[in-house]
Short mmCIF file of C-alpha atoms in Angstrom, two decimals:
data_model
loop_
_atom_site.label_atom_id
_atom_site.label_comp_id
_atom_site.label_asym_id
_atom_site.label_seq_id
_atom_site.Cartn_x
_atom_site.Cartn_y
_atom_site.Cartn_z
CA MET A 27 -19.67 -90.80 203.99
CA GLU A 28 -23.38 -90.60 203.44
CA ASN A 29 -23.37 -87.49 201.49
CA ALA A 30 -20.71 -89.15 199.28
CA GLU A 31 -22.91 -92.06 198.77
CA THR A 32 -25.90 -89.81 198.05
CA ASN A 33 -23.98 -88.05 195.52
CA THR A 34 -22.79 -91.17 193.93
CA GLU A 35 -26.48 -92.36 193.63
CA LYS A 36 -27.45 -89.11 191.88
CA LEU A 37 -24.96 -89.72 189.08
CA PRO A 38 -26.72 -91.03 186.00
CA SER A 39 -26.10 -94.44 184.83
CA PRO A 40 -23.46 -94.79 181.97
CA SER A 41 -26.06 -96.14 179.85
CA LEU A 42 -28.18 -93.29 180.18
CA LEU A 43 -25.54 -90.78 179.03
CA PRO A 44 -26.02 -89.48 175.64
CA PRO A 45 -23.75 -90.83 172.96
CA GLN A 46 -20.53 -88.94 172.27
CA GLU A 47 -18.46 -88.96 168.98
CA PRO A 48 -14.92 -90.44 169.58
CA ASP A 49 -11.95 -88.30 168.87
CA PRO A 50 -11.11 -87.97 165.35
CA LYS A 51 -8.46 -90.55 164.32
CA ARG A 52 -5.42 -89.24 162.63
CA LEU A 53 -5.61 -90.55 159.03
CA LYS A 54 -2.81 -92.41 157.66
CA MET A 55 -1.27 -91.36 154.44
CA SER A 56 -2.67 -93.28 151.53
CA ALA A 57 -0.62 -96.07 150.03
CA THR A 58 -1.80 -95.33 146.51
CA THR A 59 -2.09 -91.48 146.13
CA THR A 60 -0.78 -88.48 147.67
CA SER A 61 -2.98 -86.24 149.70
CA ASP A 62 -4.30 -83.08 147.71
CA ASP A 63 -5.73 -81.69 151.11
CA GLU A 64 -2.35 -80.85 152.54
CA ARG A 65 -2.16 -77.15 152.42
CA ASP A 66 0.56 -74.80 153.73
CA LEU A 67 1.32 -71.10 153.60
CA ILE A 68 4.04 -70.75 151.33
CA PRO A 69 6.17 -67.68 150.29
CA ALA A 70 5.27 -66.33 146.95
CA ALA A 71 7.42 -67.66 144.22
CA ALA A 72 9.96 -65.51 142.42
CA GLY A 73 8.26 -63.40 139.78
CA ALA A 74 4.88 -63.37 141.60
CA ASP A 75 2.95 -60.20 142.34
CA SER A 76 4.84 -58.23 145.00
CA THR A 77 1.61 -57.65 146.86
CA THR A 78 1.21 -61.28 147.42
CA LYS A 79 3.63 -62.24 150.16
CA ARG A 80 2.12 -65.42 151.17
CA GLN A 81 -0.13 -67.85 149.55
CA LEU A 82 -2.18 -71.04 150.44
CA CYS A 83 -0.65 -73.89 148.55
CA LYS A 84 -1.37 -77.63 148.24
CA ARG A 85 1.69 -79.93 148.97
CA ARG A 86 2.40 -82.97 146.86
CA LYS A 87 4.55 -85.88 147.29
CA ILE A 88 7.14 -85.81 144.62
CA ALA A 89 10.62 -87.35 143.63
CA ILE A 90 13.22 -84.92 142.31
CA PHE A 91 15.92 -86.21 139.94
CA PHE A 92 19.03 -84.08 139.86
CA ALA A 93 22.88 -84.02 139.37
CA TYR A 94 25.75 -82.31 140.94
CA CYS A 95 29.57 -82.15 140.76
CA GLY A 96 30.90 -82.70 144.12
CA VAL A 97 33.95 -80.50 144.05
CA GLY A 98 33.99 -78.05 146.93
CA TYR A 99 31.29 -79.90 148.96
CA GLN A 100 31.46 -82.02 152.11
CA GLY A 101 29.25 -84.68 150.67
CA MET A 102 25.45 -84.99 150.00
CA GLN A 103 24.08 -85.08 153.54
CA LYS A 104 23.41 -81.94 155.45
CA ASN A 105 25.99 -81.33 158.27
CA PRO A 106 26.04 -78.17 160.43
CA GLY A 107 28.76 -75.87 159.72
CA ALA A 108 29.92 -77.74 156.38
CA LYS A 109 28.88 -76.91 152.72
CA THR A 110 26.82 -79.81 151.60
CA ILE A 111 24.44 -80.39 148.50
CA GLU A 112 21.47 -80.95 150.72
CA GLY A 113 22.11 -77.70 152.38
CA ASP A 114 22.19 -75.64 149.22
CA LEU A 115 19.18 -77.68 147.84
CA GLU A 116 16.94 -77.03 150.92
CA GLU A 117 17.58 -73.39 150.67
CA ALA A 118 16.75 -73.47 146.94
CA LEU A 119 13.68 -75.26 147.64
CA PHE A 120 12.58 -72.45 150.22
CA HIS A 121 13.57 -69.59 147.87
CA SER A 122 11.71 -71.34 145.11
CA GLY A 123 8.39 -71.51 147.04
CA ALA A 124 8.29 -75.22 147.58
CA VAL A 125 8.95 -75.11 151.34
CA SER A 126 7.19 -72.93 153.79
CA GLU A 127 8.98 -70.51 156.24
CA ARG A 128 7.92 -72.82 159.20
CA ASP A 129 9.36 -75.71 157.57
CA ARG A 130 12.78 -73.99 156.55
CA GLY A 131 15.58 -75.90 158.11
CA ASN A 132 13.34 -78.81 159.34
CA PRO A 133 13.21 -81.41 156.60
CA ARG A 134 11.26 -83.84 158.68
CA ARG A 135 8.29 -81.51 158.45
CA TYR A 136 8.12 -82.20 154.58
CA ASP A 137 9.01 -85.85 154.75
CA TRP A 138 12.59 -85.46 153.24
CA ALA A 139 14.47 -88.54 152.15
CA ARG A 140 17.58 -89.17 149.76
CA SER A 141 18.23 -92.21 147.73
CA ALA A 142 22.15 -92.19 148.23
CA ARG A 143 24.51 -90.34 150.63
CA THR A 144 27.74 -89.54 148.61
CA ASP A 145 30.95 -88.70 150.39
CA LYS A 146 33.20 -85.58 150.27
CA GLY A 147 34.16 -84.62 146.58
CA VAL A 148 31.89 -87.38 145.09
CA SER A 149 29.55 -86.38 142.19
CA ALA A 150 26.15 -87.64 141.02
CA VAL A 151 24.26 -88.05 137.77
CA GLY A 152 21.06 -89.71 139.02
CA GLN A 153 20.36 -88.54 142.52
CA VAL A 154 16.86 -88.66 143.73
CA VAL A 155 15.23 -87.15 146.83
CA SER A 156 11.63 -87.14 147.85
CA GLY A 157 9.30 -85.00 149.90
CA ARG A 158 6.12 -83.05 150.14
CA PHE A 159 6.47 -79.78 148.34
CA CYS A 160 4.36 -77.06 146.80
CA ILE A 161 4.73 -77.58 143.04
CA ASP A 162 2.57 -74.47 141.95
CA PRO A 163 2.84 -72.25 140.10
CA PRO A 164 4.23 -74.12 137.15
CA GLY A 165 8.05 -73.75 136.60
CA LEU A 166 9.21 -75.18 139.79
CA VAL A 167 12.38 -76.81 138.02
CA GLU A 168 13.25 -73.45 136.58
CA ARG A 169 12.89 -71.70 139.71
CA LEU A 170 15.02 -74.23 141.48
CA ASN A 171 17.89 -74.12 138.99
CA SER A 172 17.88 -70.15 139.18
CA ASN A 173 18.61 -70.57 142.86
CA LEU A 174 21.25 -73.17 142.62
CA PRO A 175 24.92 -73.00 141.40
CA THR A 176 25.66 -74.42 137.93
CA GLN A 177 27.21 -77.51 139.44
CA ILE A 178 23.90 -78.50 140.67
CA ARG A 179 21.28 -79.25 138.11
CA ILE A 180 17.61 -80.33 138.52
CA PHE A 181 16.27 -82.36 135.76
CA GLY A 182 12.74 -82.81 136.72
CA TYR A 183 10.37 -84.33 139.25
CA LYS A 184 7.50 -86.97 139.26
CA ARG A 185 4.50 -87.48 141.39
CA VAL A 186 4.93 -90.52 143.69
CA THR A 187 2.76 -92.30 146.19
CA ALA A 188 2.21 -90.66 149.77
CA SER A 189 4.23 -93.56 151.29
CA PHE A 190 7.20 -93.03 148.98
CA ASN A 191 10.54 -92.86 150.59
CA ALA A 192 13.71 -92.30 148.33
CA LYS A 193 15.97 -94.35 150.49
CA LYS A 194 13.69 -97.16 151.36
CA PHE A 195 12.16 -97.64 148.01
CA CYS A 196 15.44 -97.77 146.03
CA ASP A 197 16.34 -101.37 145.26
CA GLN A 198 19.82 -100.82 143.74
CA ARG A 199 22.34 -98.03 143.14
CA ARG A 200 24.76 -97.79 140.34
CA TYR A 201 28.21 -96.09 140.72
CA VAL A 202 30.96 -95.50 138.26
CA TYR A 203 34.57 -94.92 138.87
CA LEU A 204 36.62 -93.31 136.24
CA LEU A 205 39.94 -94.88 136.59
CA PRO A 206 42.91 -93.66 134.33
CA VAL A 207 44.14 -96.47 132.26
CA PHE A 208 47.71 -95.90 133.23
CA ALA A 209 46.75 -96.81 136.80
CA LEU A 210 46.68 -100.44 135.67
CA ASP A 211 50.13 -100.40 134.10
CA SER A 212 52.48 -101.85 136.85
CA SER A 213 55.51 -99.91 135.26
CA SER A 214 53.88 -96.38 135.73
CA HIS A 215 54.37 -94.21 138.86
CA ARG A 216 56.19 -96.90 140.73
CA ASP A 217 57.37 -96.54 144.33
CA ARG A 218 60.93 -95.52 145.17
CA GLU A 219 61.79 -99.05 146.30
CA SER A 220 61.00 -100.50 142.99
CA VAL A 221 63.13 -97.86 141.26
CA MET A 222 66.11 -98.30 143.41
CA ALA A 223 65.74 -102.08 143.07
CA SER A 224 65.70 -101.89 139.29
CA LEU A 225 69.02 -99.82 138.98
CA GLY A 226 71.52 -101.88 137.26
CA SER A 227 69.03 -104.19 135.61
CA GLY A 228 67.92 -104.45 131.97
CA ASN A 229 64.48 -102.97 132.73
CA GLU A 230 65.71 -100.02 134.67
CA LEU A 231 62.99 -97.40 135.72
CA VAL A 232 63.57 -93.62 135.69
CA LYS A 233 62.54 -90.78 137.82
CA CYS A 234 58.91 -89.89 137.75
CA LEU A 235 59.21 -86.16 136.52
CA GLU A 236 55.39 -85.52 136.82
CA CYS A 237 55.32 -86.26 140.40
CA SER A 238 58.78 -84.93 141.39
CA GLU A 239 60.02 -86.28 144.62
CA ARG A 240 56.63 -88.15 145.28
CA GLY A 241 57.87 -91.23 143.20
CA ARG A 242 58.90 -92.69 139.89
CA LYS A 243 57.62 -93.84 136.68
CA VAL A 244 58.32 -94.78 133.07
CA ILE A 245 57.77 -92.04 130.72
CA GLY A 246 55.06 -92.10 128.21
CA VAL A 247 52.11 -93.99 129.78
CA MET A 248 49.63 -91.17 130.80
CA GLY A 249 47.14 -91.38 127.97
CA LYS A 250 46.81 -90.11 124.61
CA ARG A 251 45.68 -86.64 123.21
CA THR A 252 45.39 -85.10 119.87
CA TYR A 253 45.45 -81.40 119.38
CA GLN A 254 47.16 -78.47 117.56
CA LEU A 255 50.46 -77.23 118.96
CA GLY A 256 52.52 -74.48 117.60
CA LEU A 257 56.31 -74.47 118.07
CA PRO A 258 57.40 -70.85 117.50
CA SER A 259 61.31 -70.26 117.13
CA ASN A 260 63.33 -67.28 118.78
CA ASP A 261 62.82 -65.36 115.64
CA GLU A 262 59.36 -64.03 115.41
CA ASN A 263 59.29 -64.01 111.74
CA ALA A 264 60.25 -67.68 111.56
CA SER A 265 56.74 -69.29 112.58
CA LEU A 266 55.83 -72.84 111.96
CA ASN A 267 53.00 -72.90 109.49
CA SER A 268 52.42 -76.61 109.70
CA GLN A 269 50.23 -78.16 112.50
CA VAL A 270 51.82 -80.47 114.90
CA LYS A 271 50.05 -83.50 116.21
CA VAL A 272 50.75 -84.41 119.79
CA ASP A 273 50.24 -88.15 119.95
CA THR A 274 50.98 -88.67 123.69
CA VAL A 275 50.77 -86.18 126.43
CA VAL A 276 52.16 -86.88 129.88
CA SER A 277 49.63 -84.99 132.31
CA THR A 278 51.27 -82.56 134.81
CA CYS A 279 51.45 -83.43 138.45
CA ASN A 280 52.20 -80.75 141.21
CA GLY A 281 55.27 -82.01 142.87
CA ASP A 282 57.51 -80.61 145.80
CA ARG A 283 60.44 -79.22 143.67
CA HIS A 284 59.34 -78.63 140.03
CA ASN A 285 56.48 -79.01 137.57
CA THR A 286 57.40 -80.63 134.19
CA ASN A 287 55.24 -81.30 131.16
CA LEU A 288 56.41 -84.11 128.92
CA GLU A 289 55.08 -84.40 125.36
CA SER A 290 55.82 -86.76 122.63
CA VAL A 291 55.55 -84.75 119.47
CA GLU A 292 54.82 -86.13 115.81
CA THR A 293 55.49 -83.64 113.10
CA ASN A 294 56.12 -84.01 109.38
CA LYS A 295 59.59 -85.21 110.20
CA THR A 296 60.02 -88.65 111.67
CA ILE A 297 60.42 -88.18 115.44
CA SER A 298 61.16 -91.39 116.79
CA GLU A 299 62.09 -91.03 120.53
CA SER A 300 61.94 -88.48 123.29
CA VAL A 301 64.65 -87.54 125.61
CA MET A 302 64.83 -85.36 128.63
CA VAL A 303 66.22 -81.86 128.14
CA GLU A 304 67.18 -80.09 131.28
CA ASN A 305 68.43 -76.55 131.84
CA ALA A 306 69.70 -75.99 135.45
CA ASN A 307 71.28 -72.55 134.71
CA SER A 308 68.07 -70.50 134.77
CA GLU A 309 65.13 -70.21 136.93
CA SER A 310 62.61 -70.31 134.18
CA VAL A 311 63.07 -73.12 131.75
CA ASN A 312 60.88 -73.83 128.70
CA GLU A 313 61.10 -77.28 127.48
CA THR A 314 59.57 -79.62 124.70
CA LEU A 315 61.06 -82.97 124.57
CA VAL A 316 61.58 -84.18 121.08
CA GLU A 317 64.49 -85.85 119.20
CA SER A 318 64.64 -86.56 115.50
CA ARG A 319 66.83 -89.01 113.51
CA THR A 320 69.14 -86.09 112.95
CA SER A 321 69.42 -85.86 116.74
CA GLU A 322 67.77 -82.36 116.67
CA THR A 323 66.73 -81.07 120.14
CA VAL A 324 63.88 -78.57 120.22
CA GLN A 325 63.35 -76.35 123.29
CA ASN A 326 59.70 -74.81 123.85
CA GLU A 327 60.20 -71.44 125.27
CA ASN A 328 56.49 -70.75 125.71
CA THR A 329 55.88 -72.94 128.68
CA ASP A 330 57.12 -71.70 132.05
CA LEU A 331 58.44 -74.50 134.17
CA SER A 332 60.24 -73.76 137.42
CA LEU A 333 63.21 -75.49 138.73
CA ASP A 334 64.79 -75.27 142.09
CA LEU A 335 68.39 -74.43 141.63
CA ASP A 336 69.20 -75.84 145.05
CA SER A 337 68.31 -79.45 144.12
CA LYS A 338 71.81 -80.37 143.13
CA ASN A 339 71.39 -84.06 144.34
CA ASP A 340 68.19 -84.38 142.23
CA SER A 341 70.13 -83.11 139.15
CA LYS A 342 73.04 -85.67 139.93
CA VAL A 343 70.63 -88.53 140.09
CA MET A 344 68.68 -87.45 136.90
CA ALA A 345 72.19 -87.36 135.06
CA GLU A 346 73.03 -90.64 136.12
CA GLU A 347 69.74 -92.10 135.00
CA ARG A 348 70.07 -90.31 131.64
CA SER A 349 73.68 -91.28 130.60
CA VAL A 350 75.66 -94.52 130.68
CA ASN A 351 79.40 -93.94 129.80
CA GLY A 352 78.66 -90.41 128.60
CA GLU A 353 75.81 -91.48 126.18
CA GLU A 354 72.18 -90.48 126.73
CA LYS A 355 69.72 -93.32 127.44
CA LEU A 356 66.55 -93.12 125.37
CA LEU A 357 63.44 -93.34 127.47
CA LYS A 358 60.58 -95.10 126.04
CA GLY A 359 57.00 -95.61 127.17
CA SER A 360 55.60 -98.94 128.10
CA GLY A 361 53.05 -98.99 125.30
CA PHE A 362 50.40 -100.17 127.77
CA CYS A 363 46.78 -100.39 126.55
CA TYR A 364 43.54 -101.88 127.99
CA GLY A 365 43.28 -104.77 125.56
CA GLU A 366 41.36 -108.05 125.84
CA GLU A 367 43.85 -109.98 128.09
CA GLU A 368 43.91 -106.90 130.40
CA LYS A 369 40.10 -106.60 130.47
CA LYS A 370 39.77 -110.23 131.23
CA ARG A 371 42.09 -110.12 133.99
CA PHE A 372 40.72 -106.95 135.61
CA ASN A 373 37.28 -108.12 135.18
CA ARG A 374 38.14 -111.44 136.88
CA ILE A 375 39.59 -109.41 139.82
CA LEU A 376 36.49 -107.34 140.18
CA LYS A 377 34.34 -110.29 140.15
CA HIS A 378 35.57 -111.42 143.56
CA TYR A 379 33.43 -108.61 144.98
CA VAL A 380 30.07 -109.97 143.45
CA GLY A 381 27.77 -111.52 145.80
CA SER A 382 27.06 -111.22 149.58
CA HIS A 383 30.26 -110.59 151.64
CA ASN A 384 31.29 -109.03 154.90
CA PHE A 385 32.74 -105.69 153.88
CA HIS A 386 34.15 -104.63 157.21
CA ASN A 387 37.69 -104.16 155.84
CA PHE A 388 36.35 -101.83 153.00
CA THR A 389 34.94 -99.20 155.23
CA THR A 390 35.60 -97.27 158.45
CA ARG A 391 34.01 -97.45 161.87
CA THR A 392 32.10 -100.69 161.17
CA LYS A 393 32.88 -103.79 162.93
CA ALA A 394 32.87 -107.34 161.40
CA GLU A 395 29.99 -108.28 163.89
CA ASP A 396 28.04 -105.47 162.74
CA PRO A 397 25.12 -106.71 160.47
CA SER A 398 25.28 -103.61 158.41
CA ALA A 399 28.92 -104.85 157.26
CA ARG A 400 27.35 -107.42 155.06
CA ARG A 401 26.45 -106.05 151.74
CA TYR A 402 25.22 -107.41 148.39
CA ILE A 403 27.05 -106.57 145.16
CA ILE A 404 24.91 -107.53 142.08
CA SER A 405 27.62 -106.75 139.45
CA PHE A 406 31.04 -105.13 138.96
CA GLY A 407 32.88 -104.75 135.67
CA ALA A 408 35.01 -102.65 133.61
CA ASP A 409 34.42 -102.98 129.79
CA SER A 410 34.58 -99.56 128.23
CA VAL A 411 37.38 -96.83 127.88
CA VAL A 412 36.49 -93.14 127.58
CA ASN A 413 38.67 -90.54 126.41
CA VAL A 414 38.35 -87.14 128.20
CA GLU A 415 40.56 -84.22 127.50
CA GLY A 416 43.32 -86.51 126.13
CA ILE A 417 43.33 -89.11 129.06
CA ASP A 418 41.95 -92.41 128.56
CA PHE A 419 39.71 -93.45 131.65
CA LEU A 420 38.33 -96.95 132.33
CA LYS A 421 34.66 -96.98 133.39
CA CYS A 422 34.44 -99.22 136.50
CA GLU A 423 30.68 -99.84 136.94
CA VAL A 424 29.29 -101.35 140.15
CA VAL A 425 25.78 -102.15 141.08
CA GLY A 426 24.71 -102.96 144.61
CA GLN A 427 21.63 -102.74 147.12
CA SER A 428 23.64 -100.16 149.22
CA PHE A 429 27.19 -99.23 149.92
CA MET A 430 29.09 -98.08 153.12
CA LEU A 431 31.45 -95.21 153.61
CA HIS A 432 34.48 -95.48 151.20
CA GLN A 433 33.41 -99.08 150.24
CA ILE A 434 33.77 -98.48 146.43
CA ARG A 435 36.82 -96.58 146.87
CA LYS A 436 38.50 -99.32 148.77
CA MET A 437 37.39 -102.00 146.37
CA ILE A 438 38.80 -100.10 143.58
CA GLY A 439 42.09 -99.48 145.56
CA LEU A 440 42.65 -103.04 146.42
CA ALA A 441 41.81 -104.23 142.87
CA VAL A 442 44.41 -101.67 141.45
CA ALA A 443 46.97 -102.89 143.89
CA VAL A 444 46.36 -106.58 142.59
CA VAL A 445 46.61 -105.56 138.88
CA ARG A 446 50.00 -103.69 139.63
CA ASN A 447 51.27 -106.90 141.39
CA CYS A 448 51.50 -105.07 144.79
CA ALA A 449 49.35 -107.67 146.29
CA PRO A 450 48.21 -111.23 145.42
CA GLU A 451 44.79 -111.85 143.98
CA SER A 452 43.80 -114.13 146.75
CA LEU A 453 44.21 -111.07 149.17
CA ILE A 454 40.72 -109.96 148.10
CA GLU A 455 39.00 -113.09 149.38
CA THR A 456 41.00 -112.89 152.47
CA ALA A 457 39.81 -109.33 153.18
CA LEU A 458 36.15 -110.35 152.78
CA GLN A 459 36.48 -112.95 155.64
CA LYS A 460 34.99 -111.84 158.96
CA ASP A 461 37.83 -112.93 161.13
CA VAL A 462 40.52 -110.77 159.33
CA ASN A 463 41.42 -107.24 159.93
CA ILE A 464 43.60 -105.63 157.14
CA ASN A 465 44.34 -102.16 155.93
CA VAL A 466 43.02 -101.63 152.40
CA PRO A 467 44.19 -98.83 150.04
CA THR A 468 41.56 -96.22 149.35
CA ALA A 469 41.40 -94.77 145.68
CA PRO A 470 41.05 -90.84 145.24
CA GLU A 471 37.40 -89.81 145.47
CA VAL A 472 37.53 -87.49 142.53
CA GLY A 473 36.81 -90.35 139.98
CA LEU A 474 33.54 -91.63 141.51
CA TYR A 475 30.11 -90.65 140.89
CA LEU A 476 26.62 -91.80 141.47
CA ASP A 477 25.28 -92.88 138.00
CA GLU A 478 21.59 -93.95 138.80
CA CYS A 479 19.08 -94.92 141.65
CA ILE A 480 16.89 -97.93 140.49
CA PHE A 481 13.35 -98.34 141.67
CA ALA A 482 12.43 -101.71 140.13
CA SER A 483 10.04 -102.86 142.82
CA TYR A 484 8.20 -99.66 143.07
CA ASN A 485 7.75 -99.19 139.22
CA LYS A 486 6.43 -102.78 139.12
CA LYS A 487 3.80 -102.36 141.77
CA TRP A 488 2.44 -98.78 140.87
CA LYS A 489 3.06 -98.91 136.99
CA ASP A 490 -0.68 -98.66 136.27
CA SER A 491 -1.22 -95.57 138.51
CA HIS A 492 2.08 -93.66 138.59
CA GLU A 493 4.89 -92.47 136.35
CA GLU A 494 7.99 -94.73 136.24
CA LEU A 495 10.74 -93.41 138.30
CA SER A 496 13.96 -93.67 136.08
CA MET A 497 16.43 -91.50 134.20
CA LYS A 498 15.05 -92.27 130.91
CA ALA A 499 13.19 -88.74 130.39
CA TYR A 500 16.39 -86.94 131.33
CA GLU A 501 19.02 -88.93 129.56
CA GLU A 502 20.22 -86.30 127.23
CA GLU A 503 20.43 -83.61 129.86
CA ALA A 504 22.12 -85.82 132.21
CA GLU A 505 24.78 -86.79 129.64
CA ASN A 506 25.48 -83.19 128.74
CA PHE A 507 25.87 -82.36 132.57
CA LYS A 508 27.94 -85.36 133.08
CA MET A 509 30.44 -84.53 130.35
CA LYS A 510 30.72 -80.59 130.87
CA GLN A 511 30.71 -80.72 134.71
CA ILE A 512 31.87 -84.20 136.03
CA PHE A 513 33.99 -85.87 133.42
CA SER A 514 35.75 -82.58 132.58
CA HIS A 515 36.60 -81.93 136.32
CA ILE A 516 37.93 -85.36 136.85
CA ALA A 517 40.34 -85.01 133.75
CA ARG A 518 41.50 -81.63 134.58
CA THR A 519 42.01 -82.60 138.31
CA GLU A 520 44.23 -85.49 137.01
CA GLN A 521 46.14 -83.16 134.59
CA LYS A 522 46.72 -80.22 137.11
CA GLU A 523 47.23 -82.24 140.40
CA GLY A 524 47.70 -85.82 139.21
CA VAL A 525 45.89 -87.22 142.24
CA VAL A 526 45.62 -90.77 140.93
CA ALA A 527 49.39 -90.71 139.83
CA LEU A 528 50.45 -89.49 143.37
CA TRP A 529 48.18 -92.20 144.98
CA LEU A 530 49.87 -94.91 142.88
CA HIS A 531 53.34 -94.09 144.49
CA SER A 532 51.68 -94.88 147.74
CA LEU A 533 51.01 -98.49 146.92
CA ASN A 534 53.93 -99.99 148.51
CA TYR A 535 54.59 -102.26 151.60
CA ARG A 536 55.86 -99.24 153.59
CA ASN A 537 52.46 -97.55 153.61
CA TYR A 538 50.26 -100.79 153.37
CA PRO A 539 52.17 -103.70 154.99
CA ASP A 540 48.88 -105.81 154.83
CA LEU A 541 49.40 -106.10 151.08
CA ARG A 542 51.66 -108.84 152.01
CA PHE A 543 49.13 -110.49 154.21
CA LEU A 544 48.89 -114.35 153.87
CA GLY A 545 45.79 -116.30 154.97
CA ASN A 546 46.16 -119.39 157.03
CA ASP A 547 46.08 -121.66 154.16
CA GLU A 548 48.76 -119.74 152.33
CA ALA A 549 50.89 -119.39 155.40
CA ALA A 550 50.82 -123.16 155.98
CA ASP A 551 51.93 -123.70 152.20
CA HIS A 552 54.95 -121.45 152.93
#
C-alpha cells in the first residue's frame, strides 16, 4: 500500500503535463460546395492508355438526369436477383470509371440517392439520381451511354452541393398516364354481364372480337389511324393503284381462341358501314371488313387470322348476333370522342384526389393508421390528347409531393370505373376515408411514366452558386426519347396485346364487388 501511494505521489500533476493536440474531428460535408479533396482510385476509363490501370481521381457530388423505358425491368430500385434500372446503371458507372472497384456494389459508399422509385414496367423521362462520382476525364455521359442499353439514356449531369440528396431535396414529382381514349367510352369493351343484359334491347351490344372470350365491346371505338393500305385481288395482274385511307382501325388483342383485325376502310367508292365476314371452313382466314352501297364484300387474303374450328358454340353466338330474321345486322361504332363535356366531367372526377388525403385504399401493405398513407396531391388533370401510331391517348397528368406503390394506377383505375358508370362518383370520396376499406381497380402499368422531378426549394436557395436542377437543358433530347422509346412501346403494346382493353373487361361487380359500396350516408338514404 505504501509503495502504491509512493508511486502515486511520483506521478506528475495533470497541470504539469505538456499540452496534447486533440484527435482531429471529422469534418462535415460543406452545405454550399462539394469537396474537391475527396480522391479515390478509379479504374481507367474506356479508351485510356492500356498501361494506366488505375488513376487517382477527384470525386464530385453530381445529379444525373436520365430516362428509361421500363419494359423488361422489375422497377427502378435495385433488388437482388432481379433485373432493375439501378442495377444496370451502377454497373455502367463502374465500367465508365465513375465508381471505384472497392465501391462497386456498395452505393452507400458514394452517397447514392434516387428521386423516385418506379414500379415494374413503369418508364421515366425525367429521373434523377445523385452521388459522389469521378467525372474526369471529360466525356462521362458518352461513356455511360456506351455501357447502357438503348432503352436507358443519360442526358447529362450537374454539380450540386455536398449535402444534396436526390430523394430528400425533391419537392414534387410529376407523372403522366397515357390512357387510350376508348377507355372512357362506357360502350367499349363491356363485360359479359352487360352484353347478356343488352340482348333483345334496342341498344344491343356485340361480341368483342379483339379480345375474343375475354369480353365484349361495340366495334369501331379503338382510335383513329391514317396510313396506306393495298388491297390486292386474287389475280396478281389486277392490282389496285389507288391509295386507300384507313379512317378507323381496331387494335388487335390476343385472345384465347382467335385473333381478329377489324378495319373500317374508306376508298374512292363510298363505303358506308362495316360488317363481319367470317370463314369457318378454313384454318387460315384473311379478312377485311368492308361493305359498299352495292353490298360488295371484300376479303383481304394477306392477313393471316387463325380461327379454332372447334369453337362451334362461339360461331353460333356470333351468327345470332349478326342476323335478325335472316338479315345481317350492321355494326356501327359508338362515335365517342373526348370533347369538352367529356373533358369537364373527367377532370371533375380527377379533382377529388387533389389535396391532402388518406390513400390507404390506393396502395398495398399500408394501413390507414400509418402516417405514410397520407399524401398530398397538388394537381390532377387530363386536358390533351396525343395520337401515337393510330391510337388516341389521353394524357392524365398528376403532380404530388410523393406517391406510394400503385397509388397512381389505382387512382386512374377508380376514375375510369366512375366514368364508365361502373361506380358512383361518390365512391372516390368514400375510398379516401380512413375508416373505410375497399378494393380499388388497378390500371395497367404500361401507360405510366415519370415525367419530371422538381427541385423548386433547392433551386431557389442555391440559385446564386449552383446550376438550376431541371430538364430545360435536355427538353429536345428527352422528347425524342419519349416518342421513340416510351410512347411507341405503349401504343404497340396496346395494339398487340390490348392490355387496357382486357383490363376494361374486368371492371365488373364480380371482380370488384366494392364498386357498389355505399357510404353510411348513402346507405341511410336507401
